[in-house]
Coordinates of C-alpha atoms in Angstrom, one line a residue:
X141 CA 9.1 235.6 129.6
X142 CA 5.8 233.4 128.4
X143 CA 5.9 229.9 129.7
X144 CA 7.7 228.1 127.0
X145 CA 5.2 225.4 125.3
X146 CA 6.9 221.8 125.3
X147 CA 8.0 220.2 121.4
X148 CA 7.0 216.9 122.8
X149 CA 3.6 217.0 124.9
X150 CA 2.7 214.3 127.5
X151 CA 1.0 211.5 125.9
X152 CA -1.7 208.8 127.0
X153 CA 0.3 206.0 125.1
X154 CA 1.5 202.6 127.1
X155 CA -1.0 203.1 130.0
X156 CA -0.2 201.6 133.5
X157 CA -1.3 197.7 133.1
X158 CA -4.4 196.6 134.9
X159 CA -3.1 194.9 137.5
X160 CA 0.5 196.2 138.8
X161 CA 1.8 192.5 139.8
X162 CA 0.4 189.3 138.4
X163 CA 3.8 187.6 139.6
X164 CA 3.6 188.3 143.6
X165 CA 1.2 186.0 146.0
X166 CA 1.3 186.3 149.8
X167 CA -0.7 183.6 152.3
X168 CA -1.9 185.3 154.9
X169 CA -2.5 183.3 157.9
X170 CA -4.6 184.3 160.7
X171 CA -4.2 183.2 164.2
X172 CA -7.4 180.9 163.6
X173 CA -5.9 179.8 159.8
X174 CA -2.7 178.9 162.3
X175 CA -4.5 176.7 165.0
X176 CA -6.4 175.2 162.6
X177 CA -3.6 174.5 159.8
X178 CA -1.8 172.8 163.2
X179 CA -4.8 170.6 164.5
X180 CA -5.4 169.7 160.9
X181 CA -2.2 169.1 160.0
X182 CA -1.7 166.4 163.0
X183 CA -4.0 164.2 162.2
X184 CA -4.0 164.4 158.1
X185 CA -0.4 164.9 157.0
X186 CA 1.1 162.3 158.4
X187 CA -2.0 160.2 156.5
X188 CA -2.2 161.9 153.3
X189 CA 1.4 161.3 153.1
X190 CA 1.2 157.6 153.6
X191 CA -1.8 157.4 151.1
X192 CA 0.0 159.7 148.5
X193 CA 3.6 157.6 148.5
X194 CA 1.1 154.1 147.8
X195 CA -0.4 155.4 145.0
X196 CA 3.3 156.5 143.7
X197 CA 4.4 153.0 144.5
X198 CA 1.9 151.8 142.7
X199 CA 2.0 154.1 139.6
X200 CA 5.5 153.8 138.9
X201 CA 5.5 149.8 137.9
X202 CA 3.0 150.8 135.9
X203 CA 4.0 153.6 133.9
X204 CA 7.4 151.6 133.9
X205 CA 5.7 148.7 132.0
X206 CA 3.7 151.2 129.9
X207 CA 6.3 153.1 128.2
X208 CA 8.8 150.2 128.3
X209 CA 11.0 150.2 125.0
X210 CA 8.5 153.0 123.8
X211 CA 10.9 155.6 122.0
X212 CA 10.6 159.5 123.2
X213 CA 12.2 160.9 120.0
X214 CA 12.9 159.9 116.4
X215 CA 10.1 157.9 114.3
X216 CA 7.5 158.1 117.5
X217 CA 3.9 157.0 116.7
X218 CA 0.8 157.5 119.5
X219 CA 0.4 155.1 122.0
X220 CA -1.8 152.2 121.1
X221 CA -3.4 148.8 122.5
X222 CA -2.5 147.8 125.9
X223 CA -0.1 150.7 126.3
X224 CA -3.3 153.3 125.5
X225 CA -5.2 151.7 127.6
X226 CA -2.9 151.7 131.0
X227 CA -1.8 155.2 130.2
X228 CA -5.5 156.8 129.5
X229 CA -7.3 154.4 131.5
X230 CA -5.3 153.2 134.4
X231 CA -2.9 155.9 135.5
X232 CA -5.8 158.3 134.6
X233 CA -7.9 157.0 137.5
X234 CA -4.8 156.3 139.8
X235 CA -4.1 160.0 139.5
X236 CA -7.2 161.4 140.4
X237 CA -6.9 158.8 143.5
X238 CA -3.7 161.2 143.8
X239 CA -5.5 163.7 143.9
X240 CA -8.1 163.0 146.2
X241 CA -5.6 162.3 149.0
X242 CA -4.4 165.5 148.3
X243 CA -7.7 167.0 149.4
X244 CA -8.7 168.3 146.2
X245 CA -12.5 168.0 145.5
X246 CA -13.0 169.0 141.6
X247 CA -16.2 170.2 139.9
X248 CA -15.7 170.0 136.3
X249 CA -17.8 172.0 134.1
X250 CA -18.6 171.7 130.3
X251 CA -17.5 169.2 128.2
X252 CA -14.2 168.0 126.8
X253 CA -14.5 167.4 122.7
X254 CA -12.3 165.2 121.0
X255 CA -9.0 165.3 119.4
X256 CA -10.6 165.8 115.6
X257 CA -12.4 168.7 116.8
X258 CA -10.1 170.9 118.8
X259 CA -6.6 168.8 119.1
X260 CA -5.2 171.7 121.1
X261 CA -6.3 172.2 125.1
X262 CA -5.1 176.1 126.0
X263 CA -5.2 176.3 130.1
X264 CA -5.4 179.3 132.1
X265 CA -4.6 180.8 133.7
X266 CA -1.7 179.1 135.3
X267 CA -1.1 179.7 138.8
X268 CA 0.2 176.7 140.3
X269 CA 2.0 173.0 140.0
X270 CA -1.0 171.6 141.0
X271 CA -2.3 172.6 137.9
X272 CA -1.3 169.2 136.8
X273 CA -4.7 167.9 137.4
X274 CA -6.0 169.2 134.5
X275 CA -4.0 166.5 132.9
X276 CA -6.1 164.1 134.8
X277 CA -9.2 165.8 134.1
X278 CA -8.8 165.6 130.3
X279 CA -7.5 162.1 130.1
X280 CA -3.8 162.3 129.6
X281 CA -3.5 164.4 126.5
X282 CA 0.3 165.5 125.6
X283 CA 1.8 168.1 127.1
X284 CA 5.1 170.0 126.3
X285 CA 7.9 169.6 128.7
X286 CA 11.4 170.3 129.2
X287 CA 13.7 167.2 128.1
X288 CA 15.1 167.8 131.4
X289 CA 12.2 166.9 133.3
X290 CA 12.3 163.2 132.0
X291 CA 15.5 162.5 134.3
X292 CA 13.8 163.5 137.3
X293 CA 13.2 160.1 139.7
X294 CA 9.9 158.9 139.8
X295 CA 8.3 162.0 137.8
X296 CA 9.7 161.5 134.7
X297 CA 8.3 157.9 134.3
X298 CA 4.9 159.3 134.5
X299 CA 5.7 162.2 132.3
X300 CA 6.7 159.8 130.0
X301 CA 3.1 158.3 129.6
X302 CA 1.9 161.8 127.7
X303 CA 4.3 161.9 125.5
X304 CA 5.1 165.1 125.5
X305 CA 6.5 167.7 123.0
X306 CA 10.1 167.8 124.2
X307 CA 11.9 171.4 124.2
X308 CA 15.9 171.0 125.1
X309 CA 17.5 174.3 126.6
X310 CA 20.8 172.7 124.8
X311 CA 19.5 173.0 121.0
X312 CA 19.2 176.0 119.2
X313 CA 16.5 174.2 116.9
X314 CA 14.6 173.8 120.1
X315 CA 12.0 175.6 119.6
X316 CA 11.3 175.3 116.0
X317 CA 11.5 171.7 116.2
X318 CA 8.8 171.6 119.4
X319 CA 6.4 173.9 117.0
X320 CA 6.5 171.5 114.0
X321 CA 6.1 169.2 116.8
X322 CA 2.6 170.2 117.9
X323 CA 1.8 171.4 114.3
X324 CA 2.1 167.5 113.2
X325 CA 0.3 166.1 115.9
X326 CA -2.4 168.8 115.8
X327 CA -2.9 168.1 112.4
X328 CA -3.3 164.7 112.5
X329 CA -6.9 164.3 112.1
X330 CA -7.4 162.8 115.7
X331 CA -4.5 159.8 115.6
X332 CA -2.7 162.0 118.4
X333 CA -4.2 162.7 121.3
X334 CA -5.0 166.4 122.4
X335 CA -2.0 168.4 123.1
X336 CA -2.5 170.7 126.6
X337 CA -0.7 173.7 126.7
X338 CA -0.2 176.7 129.3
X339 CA 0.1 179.7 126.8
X340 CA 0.9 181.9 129.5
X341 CA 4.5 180.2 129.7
X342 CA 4.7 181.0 133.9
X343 CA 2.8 181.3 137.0
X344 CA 0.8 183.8 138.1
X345 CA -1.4 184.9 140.8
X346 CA -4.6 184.4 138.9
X347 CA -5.3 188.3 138.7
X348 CA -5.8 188.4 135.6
X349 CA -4.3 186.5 132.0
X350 CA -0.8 187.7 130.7
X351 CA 0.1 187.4 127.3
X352 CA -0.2 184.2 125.3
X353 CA 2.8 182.9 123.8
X354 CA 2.0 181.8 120.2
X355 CA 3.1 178.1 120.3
X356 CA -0.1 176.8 120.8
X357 CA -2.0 178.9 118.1
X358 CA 0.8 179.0 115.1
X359 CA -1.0 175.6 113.6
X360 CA -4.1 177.1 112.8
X361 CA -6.3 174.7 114.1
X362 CA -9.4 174.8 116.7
X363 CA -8.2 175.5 120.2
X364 CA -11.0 174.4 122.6
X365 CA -9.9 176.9 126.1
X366 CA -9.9 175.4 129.7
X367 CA -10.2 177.6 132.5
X368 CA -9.1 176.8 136.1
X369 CA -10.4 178.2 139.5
X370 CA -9.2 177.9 143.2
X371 CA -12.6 179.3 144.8
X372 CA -11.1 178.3 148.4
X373 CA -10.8 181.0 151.4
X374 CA -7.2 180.1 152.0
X375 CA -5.2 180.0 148.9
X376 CA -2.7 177.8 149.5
X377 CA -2.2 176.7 146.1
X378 CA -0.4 179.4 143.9
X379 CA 3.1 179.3 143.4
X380 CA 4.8 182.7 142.3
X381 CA 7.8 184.7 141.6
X382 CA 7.4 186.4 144.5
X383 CA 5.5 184.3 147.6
X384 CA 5.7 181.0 149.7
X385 CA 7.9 178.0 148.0
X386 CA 6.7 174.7 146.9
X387 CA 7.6 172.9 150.1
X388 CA 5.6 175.6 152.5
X389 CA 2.7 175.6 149.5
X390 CA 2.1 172.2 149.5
X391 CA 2.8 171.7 153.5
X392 CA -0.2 174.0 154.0
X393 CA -2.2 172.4 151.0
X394 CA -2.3 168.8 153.0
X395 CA -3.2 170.8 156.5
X396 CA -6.5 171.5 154.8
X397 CA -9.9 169.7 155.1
X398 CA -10.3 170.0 151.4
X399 CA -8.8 171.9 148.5
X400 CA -11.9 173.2 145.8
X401 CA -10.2 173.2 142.3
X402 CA -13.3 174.0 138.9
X403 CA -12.4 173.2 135.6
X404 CA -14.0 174.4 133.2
X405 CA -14.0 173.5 129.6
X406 CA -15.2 176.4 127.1
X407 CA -16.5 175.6 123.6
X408 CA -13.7 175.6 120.6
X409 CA -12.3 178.6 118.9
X410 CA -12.1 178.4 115.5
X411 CA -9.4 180.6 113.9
X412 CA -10.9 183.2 110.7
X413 CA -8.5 183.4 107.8
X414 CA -7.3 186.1 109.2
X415 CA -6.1 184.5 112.4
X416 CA -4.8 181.8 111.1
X417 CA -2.9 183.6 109.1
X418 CA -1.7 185.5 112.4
X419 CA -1.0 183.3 115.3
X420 CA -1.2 186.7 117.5
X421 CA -4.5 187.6 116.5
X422 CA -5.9 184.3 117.2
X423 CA -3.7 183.8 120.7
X424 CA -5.4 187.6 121.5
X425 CA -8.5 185.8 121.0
X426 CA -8.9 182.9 123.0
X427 CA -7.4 184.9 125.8
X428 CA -10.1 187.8 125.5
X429 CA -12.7 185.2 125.6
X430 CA -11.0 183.4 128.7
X431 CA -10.6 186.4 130.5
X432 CA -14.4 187.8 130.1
X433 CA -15.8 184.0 131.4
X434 CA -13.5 184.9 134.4
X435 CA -14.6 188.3 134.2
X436 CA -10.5 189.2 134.9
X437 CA -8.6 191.3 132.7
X438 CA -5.6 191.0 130.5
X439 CA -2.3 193.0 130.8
X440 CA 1.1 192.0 128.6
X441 CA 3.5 191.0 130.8
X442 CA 5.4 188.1 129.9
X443 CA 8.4 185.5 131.4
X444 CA 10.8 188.4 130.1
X445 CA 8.8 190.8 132.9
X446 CA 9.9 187.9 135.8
X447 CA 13.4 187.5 134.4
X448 CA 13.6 192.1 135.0
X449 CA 11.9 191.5 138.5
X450 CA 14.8 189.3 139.1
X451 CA 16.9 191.4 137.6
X452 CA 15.8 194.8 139.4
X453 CA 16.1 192.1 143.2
X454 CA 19.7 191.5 142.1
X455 CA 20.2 195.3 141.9
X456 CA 18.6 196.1 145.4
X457 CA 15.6 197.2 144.0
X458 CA 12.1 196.7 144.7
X459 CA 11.7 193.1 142.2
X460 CA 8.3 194.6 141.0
X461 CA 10.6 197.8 139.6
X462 CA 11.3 195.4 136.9
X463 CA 7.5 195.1 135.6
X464 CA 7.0 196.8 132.5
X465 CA 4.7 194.8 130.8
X466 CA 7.4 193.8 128.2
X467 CA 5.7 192.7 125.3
X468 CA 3.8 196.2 124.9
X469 CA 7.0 198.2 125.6
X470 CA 9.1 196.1 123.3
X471 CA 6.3 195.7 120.4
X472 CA 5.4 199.7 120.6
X473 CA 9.1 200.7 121.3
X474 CA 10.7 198.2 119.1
X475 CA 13.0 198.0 122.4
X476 CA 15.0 193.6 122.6
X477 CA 15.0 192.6 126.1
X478 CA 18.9 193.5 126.5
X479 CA 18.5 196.8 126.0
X480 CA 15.4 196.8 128.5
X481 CA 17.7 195.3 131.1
X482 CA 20.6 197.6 130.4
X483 CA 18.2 200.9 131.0
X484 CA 17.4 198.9 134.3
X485 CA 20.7 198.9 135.8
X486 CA 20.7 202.9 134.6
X487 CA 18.0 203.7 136.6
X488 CA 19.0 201.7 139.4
X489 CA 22.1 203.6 139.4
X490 CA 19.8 206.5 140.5
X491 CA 17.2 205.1 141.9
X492 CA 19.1 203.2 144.8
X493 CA 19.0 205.8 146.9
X494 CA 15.4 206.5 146.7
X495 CA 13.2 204.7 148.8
X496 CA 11.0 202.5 147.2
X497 CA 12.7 202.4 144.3
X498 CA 11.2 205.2 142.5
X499 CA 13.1 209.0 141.9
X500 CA 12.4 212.3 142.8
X501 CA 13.3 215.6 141.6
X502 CA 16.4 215.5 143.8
X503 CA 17.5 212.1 143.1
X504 CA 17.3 212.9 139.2
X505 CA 19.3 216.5 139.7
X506 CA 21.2 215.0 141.8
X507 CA 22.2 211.9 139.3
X508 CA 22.8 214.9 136.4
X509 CA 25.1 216.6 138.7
X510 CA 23.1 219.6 138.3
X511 CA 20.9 222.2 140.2
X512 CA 16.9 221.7 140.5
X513 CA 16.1 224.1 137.8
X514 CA 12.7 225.0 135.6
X515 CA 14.7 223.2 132.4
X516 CA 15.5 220.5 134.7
X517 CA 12.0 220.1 136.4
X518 CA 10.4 220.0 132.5
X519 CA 12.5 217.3 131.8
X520 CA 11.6 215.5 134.8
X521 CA 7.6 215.6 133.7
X522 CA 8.2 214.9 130.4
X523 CA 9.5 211.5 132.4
X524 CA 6.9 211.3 135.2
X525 CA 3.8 210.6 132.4
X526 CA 1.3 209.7 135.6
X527 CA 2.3 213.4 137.4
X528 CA 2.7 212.1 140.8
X529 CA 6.2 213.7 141.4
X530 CA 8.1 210.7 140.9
X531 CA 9.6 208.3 138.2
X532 CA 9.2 204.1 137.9
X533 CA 11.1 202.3 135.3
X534 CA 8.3 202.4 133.5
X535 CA 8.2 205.6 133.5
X536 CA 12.0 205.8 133.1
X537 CA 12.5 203.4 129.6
X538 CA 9.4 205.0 127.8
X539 CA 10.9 208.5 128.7
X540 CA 14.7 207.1 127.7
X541 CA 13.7 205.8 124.2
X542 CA 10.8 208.6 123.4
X543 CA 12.3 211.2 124.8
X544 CA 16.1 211.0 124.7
X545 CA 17.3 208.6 122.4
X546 CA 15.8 210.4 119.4
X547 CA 18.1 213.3 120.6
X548 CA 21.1 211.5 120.5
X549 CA 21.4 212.2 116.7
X550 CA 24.7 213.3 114.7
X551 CA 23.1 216.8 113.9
X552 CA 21.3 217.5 117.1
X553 CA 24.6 216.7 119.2
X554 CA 26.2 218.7 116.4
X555 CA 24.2 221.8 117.3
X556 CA 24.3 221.4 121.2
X557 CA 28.2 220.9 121.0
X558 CA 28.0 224.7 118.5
X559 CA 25.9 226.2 121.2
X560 CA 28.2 225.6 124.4
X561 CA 31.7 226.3 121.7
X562 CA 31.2 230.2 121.7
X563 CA 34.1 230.9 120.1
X564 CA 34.1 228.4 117.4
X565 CA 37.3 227.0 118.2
X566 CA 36.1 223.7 117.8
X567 CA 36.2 222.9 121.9
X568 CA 34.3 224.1 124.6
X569 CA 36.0 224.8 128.2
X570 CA 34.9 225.1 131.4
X571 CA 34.0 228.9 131.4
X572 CA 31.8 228.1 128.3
X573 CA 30.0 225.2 129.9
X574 CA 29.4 227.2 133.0
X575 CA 28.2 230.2 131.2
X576 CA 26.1 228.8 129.0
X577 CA 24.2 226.7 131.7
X578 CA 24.2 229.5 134.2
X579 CA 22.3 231.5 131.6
X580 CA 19.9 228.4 130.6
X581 CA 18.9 227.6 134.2
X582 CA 18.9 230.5 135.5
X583 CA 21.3 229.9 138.1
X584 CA 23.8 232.9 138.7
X585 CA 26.6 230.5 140.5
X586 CA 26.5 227.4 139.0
X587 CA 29.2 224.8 139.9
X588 CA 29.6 222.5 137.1
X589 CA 32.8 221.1 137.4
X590 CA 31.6 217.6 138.2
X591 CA 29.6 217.3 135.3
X592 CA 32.5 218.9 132.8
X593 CA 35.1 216.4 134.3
X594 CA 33.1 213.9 133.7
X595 CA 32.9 214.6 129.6
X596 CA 36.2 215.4 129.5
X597 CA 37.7 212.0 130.0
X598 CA 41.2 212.9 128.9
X599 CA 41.5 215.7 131.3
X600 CA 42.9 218.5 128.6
X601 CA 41.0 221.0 130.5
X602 CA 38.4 221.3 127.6
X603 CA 35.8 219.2 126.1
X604 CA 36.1 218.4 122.4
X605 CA 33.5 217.5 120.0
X606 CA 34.5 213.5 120.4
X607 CA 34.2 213.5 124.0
X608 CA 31.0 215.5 124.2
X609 CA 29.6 213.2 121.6
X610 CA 30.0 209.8 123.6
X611 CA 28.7 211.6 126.2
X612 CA 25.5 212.4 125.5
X613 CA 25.0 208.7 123.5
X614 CA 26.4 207.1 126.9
X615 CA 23.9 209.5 129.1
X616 CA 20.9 210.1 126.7
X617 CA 18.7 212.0 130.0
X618 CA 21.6 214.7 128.9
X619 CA 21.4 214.8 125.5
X620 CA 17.6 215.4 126.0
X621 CA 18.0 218.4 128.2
X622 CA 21.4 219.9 126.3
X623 CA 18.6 220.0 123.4
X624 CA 16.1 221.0 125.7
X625 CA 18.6 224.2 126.0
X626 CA 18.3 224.4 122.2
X627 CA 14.6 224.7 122.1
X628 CA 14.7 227.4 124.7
X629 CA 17.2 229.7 122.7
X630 CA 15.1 228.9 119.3
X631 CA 12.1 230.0 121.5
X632 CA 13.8 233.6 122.6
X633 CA 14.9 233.7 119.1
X634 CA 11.1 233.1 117.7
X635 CA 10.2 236.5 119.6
X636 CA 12.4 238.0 117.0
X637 CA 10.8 236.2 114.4
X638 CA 13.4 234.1 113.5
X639 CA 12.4 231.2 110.8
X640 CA 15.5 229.2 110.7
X641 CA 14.7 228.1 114.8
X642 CA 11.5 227.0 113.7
X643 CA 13.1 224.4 111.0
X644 CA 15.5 223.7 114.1
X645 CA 13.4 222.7 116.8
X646 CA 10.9 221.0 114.5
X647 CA 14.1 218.6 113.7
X648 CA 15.4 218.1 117.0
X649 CA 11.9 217.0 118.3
X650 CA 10.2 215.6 115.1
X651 CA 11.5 212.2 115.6
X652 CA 10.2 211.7 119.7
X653 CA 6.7 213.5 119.0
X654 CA 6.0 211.0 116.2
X655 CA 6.6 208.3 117.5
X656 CA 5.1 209.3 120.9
X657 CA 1.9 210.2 118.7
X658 CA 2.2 207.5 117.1
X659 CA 2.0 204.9 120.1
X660 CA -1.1 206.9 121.2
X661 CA -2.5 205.8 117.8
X662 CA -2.0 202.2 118.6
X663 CA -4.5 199.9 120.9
X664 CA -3.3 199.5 124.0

């Protein structure tokens, strides 16, 4: 028989990010980073801590006196007179004295502009909690901050000298509230000081700049970008997902002779109508423009990508099997981040016993309960869009919701469910399951009866049109191939120059190669 030419051909759509994981950072030490970190370390830790706990002692009173009787919420105006001027002036220079006895030696390049001509500061990429001394760097502006953070000792005095735009995990209106927050002072012609955000929303290993979140961009106004570099040997400085904690970072951070930090402050975007009208637009392009002056590149992943990574860890996977880059996969496949999850604890179901956390051939045969087959092996490419044998959950949620879900409809089930009932009898038993499979895969002794006990859940003996129904909505990698089965009769029938298979097999796959097209349409 001619080899049987596929309804839905590979596409090029949702291409492998450019870097595989921004989220992961690993310090390696060498025997001479580990004599060195422990001569070092001797002598300066035990200083630099001394130093660093003075200048806390001495900030505190002073942030306490600042913001005395100074309200957070409600009817808030900007800090003025003698406040302003021990905020921006005094605990400005106190924290670069911080700083300093930290080891940090920072080169600051370009120049900052004032609140009336870019009232939004957009950082990146952010890599670390040392990124706070950008705050230093650019005076002091506001920053937006958890409402929990202003309980935590010591801290959350000096936080409270920005006044920050408060988000609250606790209020539903959180978020709305915190954008009409920053749109107000952004808008304020200058009375409020700059507002410094992290559009990126998380940490990452500085590979490259992951997708803005909109906050900073929705008011419309200039956005004047600020780029921050670690050009050291030894990064001990970025704080991941995946990497050393806080405690070991900043243990190692104190054993060195010095810490090189740039900051560097790029001229102001101004939004076009059209961006301003689009937050997205305009987010997209500050962070093109960051990323080219630190010739990195930009990939979608998002704080939804960590909270998978988690996820697939928690599931005794590999934690970067949870990268997907989920804002392209949810924006092109229209997928919420609850069903991404749920198609992650599928494909861990079969992917456990695979090492690495990826799936073979067997693993996916073995997972259908069925034989390795040619039916079943053009399945499994259809799902493997790189062709190197095996399947990631990347791989696996494109292929679920391209490939299968568009199968799970009420007229194609319809028509697989009339293919396997022979007689018409309106169930299907075990002899017509086996039969019809045999004949499909080509598999003269074919035991099925793992498969057909599992669709018939009452255990009658034979599968009715209900149970074969949830079946294939519940399993969607079998809905696919039971239509994959219909494509292959329509295609014997087409020898014989049968019309109606062609209307049949252009509905069962219309829907997948569309919208698979369609993707490759889109910019990646």
């Amino acid at each position: 028989m001619p080899q049987r030419v596929f309804a839905l051909p590979r596409q090029q759509s949702l291409l492998l990010p450019a870097v595989h994981n921004p989220f992961v950072h690993d310090v390696k030490l060498t025997k001479a980073d580990k004599i060195k970190c422990a001569l070092l370390g001797a002598l300066l830790v035990p200083v630099r801590s001394v130093c660093l706990l003075l200048i806390l002692l001495l900030m505190w009173p002073i942030a306490a006196i600042a913001t005395f009787l100074h309200p957070l919420k409600g009817a808030i105006s900007p800090m003025a007179g003698w406040r302003r001027f021990l905020c921006q002036a005094v605990m400005a220079r106190l924290g670069r004295l911080f700083f300093f006895f930290l080891g940090f030696r920072v080169v600051v390049k370009g120049q900052r502009v004032r609140s009336v001509d870019a009232p939004i500061l957009a950082v990146a990429p952010h890599s670390s909690y040392f990124d706070a001394i950008v705050c230093i760097v650019a005076g002091l502006p506001s920053t937006v901050s958890r409402t929990e953070n202003m309980a935590t000792p010591l801290f959350g005095r000096f936080l409270r000298c920005l006044q920050p735009v408060l988000v609250s995990r606790l209020d539903p209106d959180s978020r709305k509230n915190t954008i009409l927050e920053i749109e107000s002072r952004a808008t304020s012609g200058g009375r409020w000081p700059q507002v410094l955000i992290f559009p990126e929303g998380t940490c990452t290993n500085r590979s490259c700049l992951i997708t803005f979140k909109q906050g900073a961009f929705i008011p419309g106004v200039p956005v004047q970008p600020v780029l921050l570099r670690y050009p050291n040997k030894l990064d001990t400085v970025t704080w991941t997902w995946q990497g050393p904690k806080a405690k070991t970072l900043l243990f190692l951070t104190l054993c060195q002779l010095y810490t090189n930090v740039e900051i560097e402050f790029l001229p102001p975007q101004i939004p076009s109508e059209e961006e301003k009208a689009c937050p997205c637009l305009f987010a997209n392009a500050v962070r093109s423009a960051m990323a080219k002056a630190l010739a990195v590149p930009v990939t979608d992943h998002t704080f939804e990508d960590c909270r998978l990574m988690i996820t697939a860890g928690e599931l005794t996977l590999p934690m970067e099997a949870g990268l997907v880059e989920f804002t392209k996969i949810s924006r092109k496949l229209n997928l919420k981040w609850d069903n991404v999850k749920k198609e992650l604890e599928g494909f861990a179901a079969i992917a456990n016993s695979c090492k690495g956390g990826r799936i073979g051939i067997e693993e996916f045969a073995r997972f259908l309960k069925l034989p390795v087959s040619p039916p079943l092996q053009e399945l499994f490419s259809l799902f493997d869009r790189n062709g190197d044998g095996t399947i990631d959950f990347r791989e696996y949620v494109i292929g679920v919701t391209v490939l299968c879900h568009p199968a799970n409809t009420e007229e194609t089930i319809r028509m697989a469910f009339q293919l396997f009932d022979t007689d018409d009898d309106q169930y299907i038993t075990q002899e017509e399951f086996s039969s019809l499979l045999r004949s499909s895969l080509g598999v003269a002794d074919l035991d099925v009866s793992k498969l057909f006990n599992e669709i018939d859940t009452d255990r009658s003996g034979h599968i009715s049109y209900e149970e074969f129904q949830a079946f294939a909505q519940s399993h969607p990698e079998h809905a696919k191939l039971f239509t994959t089965y219909l494509e292959l009769q329509c295609y014997q029938a087409l020898q014989n120059d049968g019309p109606e298979c062609i209307l049949s097999t252009s509905r069962i796959s219309s829907d997948g190669a569309q919208e698979d097209s369609t993707s490759d349409k889109k910019d990646d």
